[in-house]
Structures are given as C-alpha cells and as structure tokens.
Short mmCIF file of C-alpha atoms and ligand atoms in Angstrom, two decimals:
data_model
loop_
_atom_site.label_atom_id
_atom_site.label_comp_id
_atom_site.label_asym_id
_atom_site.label_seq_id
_atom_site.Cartn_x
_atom_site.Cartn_y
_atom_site.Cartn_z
CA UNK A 187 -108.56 29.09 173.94
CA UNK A 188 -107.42 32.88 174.27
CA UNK A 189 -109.96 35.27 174.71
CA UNK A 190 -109.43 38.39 172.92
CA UNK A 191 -111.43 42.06 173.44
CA UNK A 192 -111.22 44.40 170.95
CA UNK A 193 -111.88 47.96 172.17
CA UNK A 194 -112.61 49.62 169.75
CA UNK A 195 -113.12 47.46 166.27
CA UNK A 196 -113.30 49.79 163.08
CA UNK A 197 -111.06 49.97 160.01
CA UNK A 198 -108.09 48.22 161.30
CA UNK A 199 -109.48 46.14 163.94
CA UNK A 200 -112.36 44.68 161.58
CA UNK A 201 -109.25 44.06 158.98
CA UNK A 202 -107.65 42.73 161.87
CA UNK A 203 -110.37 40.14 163.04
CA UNK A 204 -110.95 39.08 159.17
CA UNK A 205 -107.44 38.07 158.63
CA UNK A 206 -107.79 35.94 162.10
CA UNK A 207 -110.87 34.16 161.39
CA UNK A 208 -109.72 33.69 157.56
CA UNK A 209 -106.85 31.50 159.20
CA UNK A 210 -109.05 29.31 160.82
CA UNK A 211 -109.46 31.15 164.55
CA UNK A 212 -112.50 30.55 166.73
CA UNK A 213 -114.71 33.35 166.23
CA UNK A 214 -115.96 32.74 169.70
CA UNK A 215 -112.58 33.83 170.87
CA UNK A 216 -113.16 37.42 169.91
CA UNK A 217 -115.69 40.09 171.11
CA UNK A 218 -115.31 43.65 170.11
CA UNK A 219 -116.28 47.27 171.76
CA UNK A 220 -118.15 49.64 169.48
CA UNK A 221 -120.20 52.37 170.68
CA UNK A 222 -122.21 52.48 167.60
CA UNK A 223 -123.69 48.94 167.91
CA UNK A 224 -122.30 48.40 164.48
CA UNK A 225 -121.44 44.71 164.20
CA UNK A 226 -117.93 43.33 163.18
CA UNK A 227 -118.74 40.75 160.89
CA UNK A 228 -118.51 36.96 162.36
CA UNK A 229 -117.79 37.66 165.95
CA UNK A 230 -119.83 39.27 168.93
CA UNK A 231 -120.20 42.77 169.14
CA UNK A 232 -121.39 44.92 172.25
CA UNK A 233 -121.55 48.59 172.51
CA UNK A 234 -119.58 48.61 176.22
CA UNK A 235 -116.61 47.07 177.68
CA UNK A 236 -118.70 47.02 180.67
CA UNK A 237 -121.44 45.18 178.28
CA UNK A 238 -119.10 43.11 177.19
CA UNK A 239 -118.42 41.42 181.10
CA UNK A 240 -115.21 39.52 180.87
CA UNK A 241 -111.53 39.43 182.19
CA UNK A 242 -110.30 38.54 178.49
CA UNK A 243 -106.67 37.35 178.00
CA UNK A 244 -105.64 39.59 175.53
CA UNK A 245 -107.10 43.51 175.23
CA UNK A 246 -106.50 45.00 172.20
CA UNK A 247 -106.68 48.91 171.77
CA UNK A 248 -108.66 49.77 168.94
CA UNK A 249 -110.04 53.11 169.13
CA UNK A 250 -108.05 56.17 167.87
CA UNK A 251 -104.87 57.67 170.08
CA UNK A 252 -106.27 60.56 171.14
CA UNK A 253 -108.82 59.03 172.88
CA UNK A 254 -106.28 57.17 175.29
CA UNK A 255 -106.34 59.60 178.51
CA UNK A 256 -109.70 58.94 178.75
CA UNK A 257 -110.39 55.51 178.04
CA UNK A 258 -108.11 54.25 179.99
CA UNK A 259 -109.03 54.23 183.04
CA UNK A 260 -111.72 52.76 182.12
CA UNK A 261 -109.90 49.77 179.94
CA UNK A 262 -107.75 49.36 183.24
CA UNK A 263 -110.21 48.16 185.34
CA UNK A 264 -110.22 45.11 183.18
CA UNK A 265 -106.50 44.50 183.04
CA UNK A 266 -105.24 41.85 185.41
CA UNK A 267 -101.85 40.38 186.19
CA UNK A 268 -102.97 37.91 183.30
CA UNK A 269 -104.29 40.38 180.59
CA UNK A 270 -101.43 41.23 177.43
CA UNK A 271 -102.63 44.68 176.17
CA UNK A 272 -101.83 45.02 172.69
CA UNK A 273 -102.02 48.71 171.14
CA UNK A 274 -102.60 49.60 167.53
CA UNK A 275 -102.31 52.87 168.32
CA UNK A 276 -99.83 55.24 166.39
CA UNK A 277 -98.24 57.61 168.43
CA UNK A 278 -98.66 56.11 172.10
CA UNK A 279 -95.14 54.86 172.65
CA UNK A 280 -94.52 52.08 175.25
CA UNK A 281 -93.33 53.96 178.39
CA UNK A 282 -97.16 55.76 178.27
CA UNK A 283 -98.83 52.82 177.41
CA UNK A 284 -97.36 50.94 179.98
CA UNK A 285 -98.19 53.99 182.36
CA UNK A 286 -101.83 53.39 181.88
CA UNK A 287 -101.78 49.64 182.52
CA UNK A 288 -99.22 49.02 184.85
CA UNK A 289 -101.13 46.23 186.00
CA UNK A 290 -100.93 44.07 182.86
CA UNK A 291 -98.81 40.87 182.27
CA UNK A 292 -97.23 42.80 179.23
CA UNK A 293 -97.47 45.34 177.19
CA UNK A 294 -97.43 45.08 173.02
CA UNK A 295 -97.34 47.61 170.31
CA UNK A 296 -98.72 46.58 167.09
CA UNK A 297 -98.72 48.40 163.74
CA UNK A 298 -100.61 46.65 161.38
CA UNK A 299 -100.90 47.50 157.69
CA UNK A 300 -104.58 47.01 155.92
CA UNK A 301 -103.32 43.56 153.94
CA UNK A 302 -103.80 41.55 157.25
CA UNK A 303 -107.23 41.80 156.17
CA UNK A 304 -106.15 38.90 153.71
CA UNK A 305 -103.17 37.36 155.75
CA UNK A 306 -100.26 39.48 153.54
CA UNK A 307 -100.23 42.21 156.30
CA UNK A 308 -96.90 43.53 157.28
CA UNK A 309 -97.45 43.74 161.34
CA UNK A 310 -93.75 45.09 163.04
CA UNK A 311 -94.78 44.39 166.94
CA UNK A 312 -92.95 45.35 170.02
CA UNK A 313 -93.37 43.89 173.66
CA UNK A 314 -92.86 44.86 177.12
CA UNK A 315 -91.64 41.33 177.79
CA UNK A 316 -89.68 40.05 175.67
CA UNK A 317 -90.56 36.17 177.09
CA UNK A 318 -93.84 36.15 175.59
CA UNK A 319 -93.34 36.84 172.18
CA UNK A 320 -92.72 32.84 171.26
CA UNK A 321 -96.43 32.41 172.94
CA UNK A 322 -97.49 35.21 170.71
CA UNK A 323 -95.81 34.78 167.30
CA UNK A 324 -97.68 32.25 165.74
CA UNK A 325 -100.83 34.30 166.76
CA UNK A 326 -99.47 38.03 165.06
CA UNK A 327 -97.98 35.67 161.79
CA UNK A 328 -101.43 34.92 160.75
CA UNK A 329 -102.26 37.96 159.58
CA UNK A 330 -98.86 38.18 157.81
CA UNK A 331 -95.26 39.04 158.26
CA UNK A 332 -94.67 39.59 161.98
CA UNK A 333 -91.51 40.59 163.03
CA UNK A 334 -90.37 41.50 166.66
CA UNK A 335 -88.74 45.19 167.05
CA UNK A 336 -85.66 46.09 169.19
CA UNK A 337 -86.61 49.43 169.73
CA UNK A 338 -89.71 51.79 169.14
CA UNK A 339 -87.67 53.38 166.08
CA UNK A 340 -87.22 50.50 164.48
CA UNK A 341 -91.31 49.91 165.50
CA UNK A 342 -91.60 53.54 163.73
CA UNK A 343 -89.35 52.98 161.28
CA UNK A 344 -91.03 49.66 159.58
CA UNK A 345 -94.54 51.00 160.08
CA UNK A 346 -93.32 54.17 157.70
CA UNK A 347 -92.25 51.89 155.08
CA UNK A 348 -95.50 49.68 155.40
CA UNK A 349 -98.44 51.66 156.88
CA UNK A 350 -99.24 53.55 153.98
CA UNK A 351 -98.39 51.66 151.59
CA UNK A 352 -101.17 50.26 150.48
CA UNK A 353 -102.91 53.49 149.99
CA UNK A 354 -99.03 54.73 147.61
CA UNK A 355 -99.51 51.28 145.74
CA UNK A 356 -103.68 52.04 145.14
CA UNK A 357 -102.43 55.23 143.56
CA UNK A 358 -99.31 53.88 141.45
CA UNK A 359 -102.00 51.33 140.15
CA UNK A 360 -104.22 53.97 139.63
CA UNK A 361 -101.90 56.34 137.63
CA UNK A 362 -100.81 53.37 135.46
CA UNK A 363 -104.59 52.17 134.80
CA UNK A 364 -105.02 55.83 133.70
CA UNK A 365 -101.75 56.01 131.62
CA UNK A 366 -103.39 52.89 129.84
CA UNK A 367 -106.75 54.84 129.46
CA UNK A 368 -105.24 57.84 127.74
CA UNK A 369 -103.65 55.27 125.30
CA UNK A 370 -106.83 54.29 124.33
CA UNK A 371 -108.33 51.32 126.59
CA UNK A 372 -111.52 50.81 128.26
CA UNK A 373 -111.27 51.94 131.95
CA UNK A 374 -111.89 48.83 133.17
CA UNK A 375 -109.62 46.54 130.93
CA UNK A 376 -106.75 49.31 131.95
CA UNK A 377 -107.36 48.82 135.71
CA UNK A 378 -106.94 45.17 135.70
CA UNK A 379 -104.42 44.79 133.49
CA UNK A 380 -102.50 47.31 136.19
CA UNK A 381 -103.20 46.09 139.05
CA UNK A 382 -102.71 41.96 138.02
CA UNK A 383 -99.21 43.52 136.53
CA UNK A 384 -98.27 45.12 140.35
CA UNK A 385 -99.39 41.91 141.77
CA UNK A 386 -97.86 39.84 139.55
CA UNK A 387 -94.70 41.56 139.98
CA UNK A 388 -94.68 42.20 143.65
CA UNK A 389 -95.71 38.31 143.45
CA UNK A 390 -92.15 37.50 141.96
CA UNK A 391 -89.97 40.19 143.71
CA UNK A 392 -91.68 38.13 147.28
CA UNK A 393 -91.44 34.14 145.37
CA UNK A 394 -87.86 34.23 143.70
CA UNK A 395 -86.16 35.81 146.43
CA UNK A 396 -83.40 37.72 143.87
CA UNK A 397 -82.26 41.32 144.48
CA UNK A 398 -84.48 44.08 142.63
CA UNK A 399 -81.85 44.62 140.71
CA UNK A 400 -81.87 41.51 139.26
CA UNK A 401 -85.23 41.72 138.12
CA UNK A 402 -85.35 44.88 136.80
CA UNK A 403 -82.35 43.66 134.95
CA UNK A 404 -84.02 40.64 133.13
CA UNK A 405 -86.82 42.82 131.86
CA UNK A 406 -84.37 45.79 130.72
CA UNK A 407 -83.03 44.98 127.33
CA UNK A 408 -80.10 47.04 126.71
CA UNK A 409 -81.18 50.59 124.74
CA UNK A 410 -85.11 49.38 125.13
CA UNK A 411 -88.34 50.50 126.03
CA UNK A 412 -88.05 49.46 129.76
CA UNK A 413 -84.69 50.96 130.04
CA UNK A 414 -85.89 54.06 128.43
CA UNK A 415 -88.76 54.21 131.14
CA UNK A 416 -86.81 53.64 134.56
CA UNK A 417 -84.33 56.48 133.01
CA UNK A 418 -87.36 58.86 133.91
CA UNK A 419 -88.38 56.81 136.97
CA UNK A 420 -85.03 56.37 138.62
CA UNK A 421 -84.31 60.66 138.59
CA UNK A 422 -87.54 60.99 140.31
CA UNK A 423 -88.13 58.01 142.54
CA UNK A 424 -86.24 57.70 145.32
CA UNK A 425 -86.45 61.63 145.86
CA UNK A 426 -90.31 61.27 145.59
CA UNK A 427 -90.32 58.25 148.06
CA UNK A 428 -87.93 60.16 151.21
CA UNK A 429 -90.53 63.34 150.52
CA UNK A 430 -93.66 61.32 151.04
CA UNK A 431 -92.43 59.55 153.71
CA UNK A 432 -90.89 62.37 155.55
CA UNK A 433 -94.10 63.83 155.16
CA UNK A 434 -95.97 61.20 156.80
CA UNK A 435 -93.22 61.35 159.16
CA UNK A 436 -93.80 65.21 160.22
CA UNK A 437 -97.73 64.44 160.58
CA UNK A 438 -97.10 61.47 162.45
CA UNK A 439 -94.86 63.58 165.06
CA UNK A 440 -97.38 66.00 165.31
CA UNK A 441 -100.30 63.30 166.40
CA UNK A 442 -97.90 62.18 169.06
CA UNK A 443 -97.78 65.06 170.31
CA UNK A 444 -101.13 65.35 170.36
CA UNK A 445 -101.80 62.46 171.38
CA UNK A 446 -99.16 62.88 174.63
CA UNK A 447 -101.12 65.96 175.55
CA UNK A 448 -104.50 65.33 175.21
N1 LIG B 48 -106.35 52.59 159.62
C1 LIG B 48 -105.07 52.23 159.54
O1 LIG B 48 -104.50 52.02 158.46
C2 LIG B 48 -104.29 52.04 160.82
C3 LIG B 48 -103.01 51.45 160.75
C4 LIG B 48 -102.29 51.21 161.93
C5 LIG B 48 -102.84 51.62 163.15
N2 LIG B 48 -104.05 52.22 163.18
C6 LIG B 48 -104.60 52.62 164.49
O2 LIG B 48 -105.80 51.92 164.67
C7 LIG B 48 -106.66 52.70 165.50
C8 LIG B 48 -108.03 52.74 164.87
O3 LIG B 48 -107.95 53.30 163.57
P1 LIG B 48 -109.09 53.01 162.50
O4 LIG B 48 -108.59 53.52 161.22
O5 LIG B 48 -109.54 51.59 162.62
O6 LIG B 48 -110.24 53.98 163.06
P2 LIG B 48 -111.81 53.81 163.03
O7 LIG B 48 -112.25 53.02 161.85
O8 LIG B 48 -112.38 55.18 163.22
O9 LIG B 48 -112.11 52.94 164.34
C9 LIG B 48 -112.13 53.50 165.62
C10 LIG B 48 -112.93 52.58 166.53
O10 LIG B 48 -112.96 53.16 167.85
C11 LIG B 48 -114.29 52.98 168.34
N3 LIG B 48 -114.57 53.93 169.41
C12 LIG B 48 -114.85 55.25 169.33
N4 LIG B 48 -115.10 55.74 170.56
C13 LIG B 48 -114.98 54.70 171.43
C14 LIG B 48 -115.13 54.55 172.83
N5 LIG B 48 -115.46 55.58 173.61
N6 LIG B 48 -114.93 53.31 173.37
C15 LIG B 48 -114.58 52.25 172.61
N7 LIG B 48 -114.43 52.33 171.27
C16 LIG B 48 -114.62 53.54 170.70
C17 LIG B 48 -115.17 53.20 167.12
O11 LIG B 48 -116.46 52.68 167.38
P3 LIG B 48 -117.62 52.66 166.26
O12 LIG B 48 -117.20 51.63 165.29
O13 LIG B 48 -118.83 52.30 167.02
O14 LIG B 48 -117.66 54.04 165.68
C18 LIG B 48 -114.38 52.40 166.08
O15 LIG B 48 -114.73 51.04 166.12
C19 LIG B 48 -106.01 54.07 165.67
O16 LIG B 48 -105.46 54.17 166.96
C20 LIG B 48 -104.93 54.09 164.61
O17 LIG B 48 -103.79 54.82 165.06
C21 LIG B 48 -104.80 52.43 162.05
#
C-alpha cells in the first residue's frame, strides 16, 4: 500500500481525500498536515509534518503557493530518492518545484477541480518523469478525468477551462433558478428544477457522445422558443466566456508572480 502525506489538507485536499476514500482507498493510507488540529474527515490528522513521523511514498502539497519558500525546506527533509511530490499548487511551475525537491523520485503537478470531491473531477496532471505516470494513472482517475499534459501550458491551459468552473456553473444555475423565481415559482422548486436541468443536460452532452451542435439542434425547433433564446445567448456567450477567463488568466499571472518572489 502507498502511503500518502498531505501537507496541508483544506478545501481541495479534503475534496481530494473524499473522492479517494469514496472509491474504495484505505484510509490508513493517508495522513494529512494541518496546523489547526482540524481533522480531515476519515483519515489521520496531525498538526506537524514532524508529528506526523514518516518517509511517506507520495507528498502531496497542500497548503497555498505563497507559502512554498518557506515550507520547503522543511517538506524536503522528508523527500527521499523514493518520495513522488505531487503539487496542487497554482502558480509554482515545474522547474521551481523541482528546485525545492531535487531529491525526489519525481515531480507532479496536479490541478484538481472541486468535483473530485465526488469522483467527476477534471484533474490535468503533469510529471517530471514521464515513466511513472502508468504507476500513477489509475490512482489520479479516481477522482475523475485524469489526463497527462505535454507541457505546463497545456497544464495551464485545461485548468482555465476547468478550475473555476464549478463556481461559473453555481452561478448559471443560480441566475436560471432566479429567472424561474421572477416568473413566479417558489425559490426552492426553481433551484431544483435548474440545477437537475444543468445536470441532466451536462449528463447527456458527457453519455451520448454527439457534437454540441447536435444537441442544441434536436431541442431547437425551427422559428421556436429555444431558437429564439440562444439568438440572445450566442451574441453574448462566447465574448462573455474569453473575458472571464482572461480575467482569471491576468490574476492567475499575477499570483505567480507572487508566488516566484515571495
Ligand atoms: N480551492 C481550489 O479550487 C483549488 C484548485 C486547484 C488548486 N488549488 C490549490 O490548492 C492549495 C490549497 O488551496 P485550498 O483552497 O485548499 O486552501 P485552504 O482551504 O486554505 O487550505 C490550505 C491548507 O494549508 C494548511 N496550512 C497552512 N499553513 C500551513 C503550514 N505552515 N504547514 C502545513 N500546512 C499549512 C491549512 O491548514 P489548516 O487547515 O490547519 O488551516 C490548510 O489545510 C493552493 O495551493 C491552491 O493553489 C486550489
């Protein structure tokens, strides 16, 4: 059994951790670092890596990016020739990460998106050594879809489209559950009936496996209500999407920067 070390184990690693031991992992495989004491549910918790007392197989970075320059010395001085450090940290790019632990038996970058809490994560990964990542695929696809990166801008690039998209999709439901409020409906009636519509439909888009096109088509009569909708979507959309994004995109550059300097 892999032993894994979580330093660091809040939002994302707890989401992290619930997605593993909802697929059947050995809680006794994980421990996690948290300076507050606070537990992660199901697994053992210590306040210290030095509390903690083990060479674990797999480290995983879990604390936020700016506190890399001085954590890791620290985190080093339980990496060995056998340890994989995996970062979910945004902004530290491979070259620094693997400057910190240059000791380690690889090096992988992990984005994960807050689904993996349920196993429908979208995870893009990238490793220092590209022989390991058959050991570690079937590990990273439990929480969801896993794929490998061939460069840290296709790394950036898939964590823009995912990362925040559950928080866009929470506020499309939202706006929708609200549309169906100012029509009339009971706030709560209006919220599920919006969100089981998104899931239902993101539900198809992922099961049928035709182009969006396709099903936007079959639910478009020609001169009808649906048609007469998406003409007001489709001028805004896709100009609304590239702005958001490249605003998440300006931010992000700015915490790397921080992040490089601190
Ligand atoms: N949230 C996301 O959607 C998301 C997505 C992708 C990547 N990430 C990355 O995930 C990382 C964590 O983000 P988060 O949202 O999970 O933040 P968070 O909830 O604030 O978690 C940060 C964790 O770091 C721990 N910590 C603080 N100081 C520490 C120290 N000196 N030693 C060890 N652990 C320490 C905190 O401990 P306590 O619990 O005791 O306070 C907490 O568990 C960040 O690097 C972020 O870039 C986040």
């Amino acid at each position: 059994m892999a032993t894994t070390l979580f330093i660091g184990c809040g939002n994302m690693g707890s989401a992290m951790v619930a997605g593993w031991l909802m697929a059947g992992e050995d809680p006794a495989s994980f421990t996690a670092v948290r300076p507050s004491g606070t537990p992660v549910p199901g697994i053992r918790t210590v306040r210290s890596v030095g509390e903690a007392d083990m060479i674990p197989d797999r480290i995983v970075l879990g604390f936020k990016p700016q506190q890399l320059r001085d954590l890791a010395p620290d985190v080093a001085r339980w990496v060995t020739s056998r340890t994989t450090v995996i970062s979910m940290l945004a902004g530290a790019d491979m070259a620094t990460l693997q400057g910190y632990f240059p000791r380690a038996r690889a090096v992988v970058r992990v984005m994960p998106n807050q689904p993996v809490s349920v196993r429908r994560g979208v995870l893009p990964l990238l490793c220092s050594d590209p022989a390991l990542q058959s050991e570690l695929q079937p590990w990273f696809s439990m929480l969801g879809f896993a794929p490998w990166c061939l460069s840290e801008e296709e790394f950036g690039a898939i964590g823009f489209v995912a990362g925040s998209t559950p928080a866009y999709v929470a506020r499309f439901i939202a706006a929708f559950a609200a549309a169906g409020e100012g029509r009339g409906l009971d706030p709560g009636l209006a919220l599920t009936a919006a969100r089981e519509a998104v899931l239902g439909s993101a539900w198809l888009a992922a099961s049928s496996g035709e182009p969006m096109t396709e099903l936007a088509r079959r639910v478009t009569s020609p001169n009808g209500t649906t048609e007469a909708g998406l003409k007001v979507l489709d001028a805004e959309l896709h100009g609304l999407i590239d702005r958001t994004l490249a605003a998440a995109t300006a931010r992000s550059a700015e915490l790397a920067a921080e992040t490089r300097g601190s």
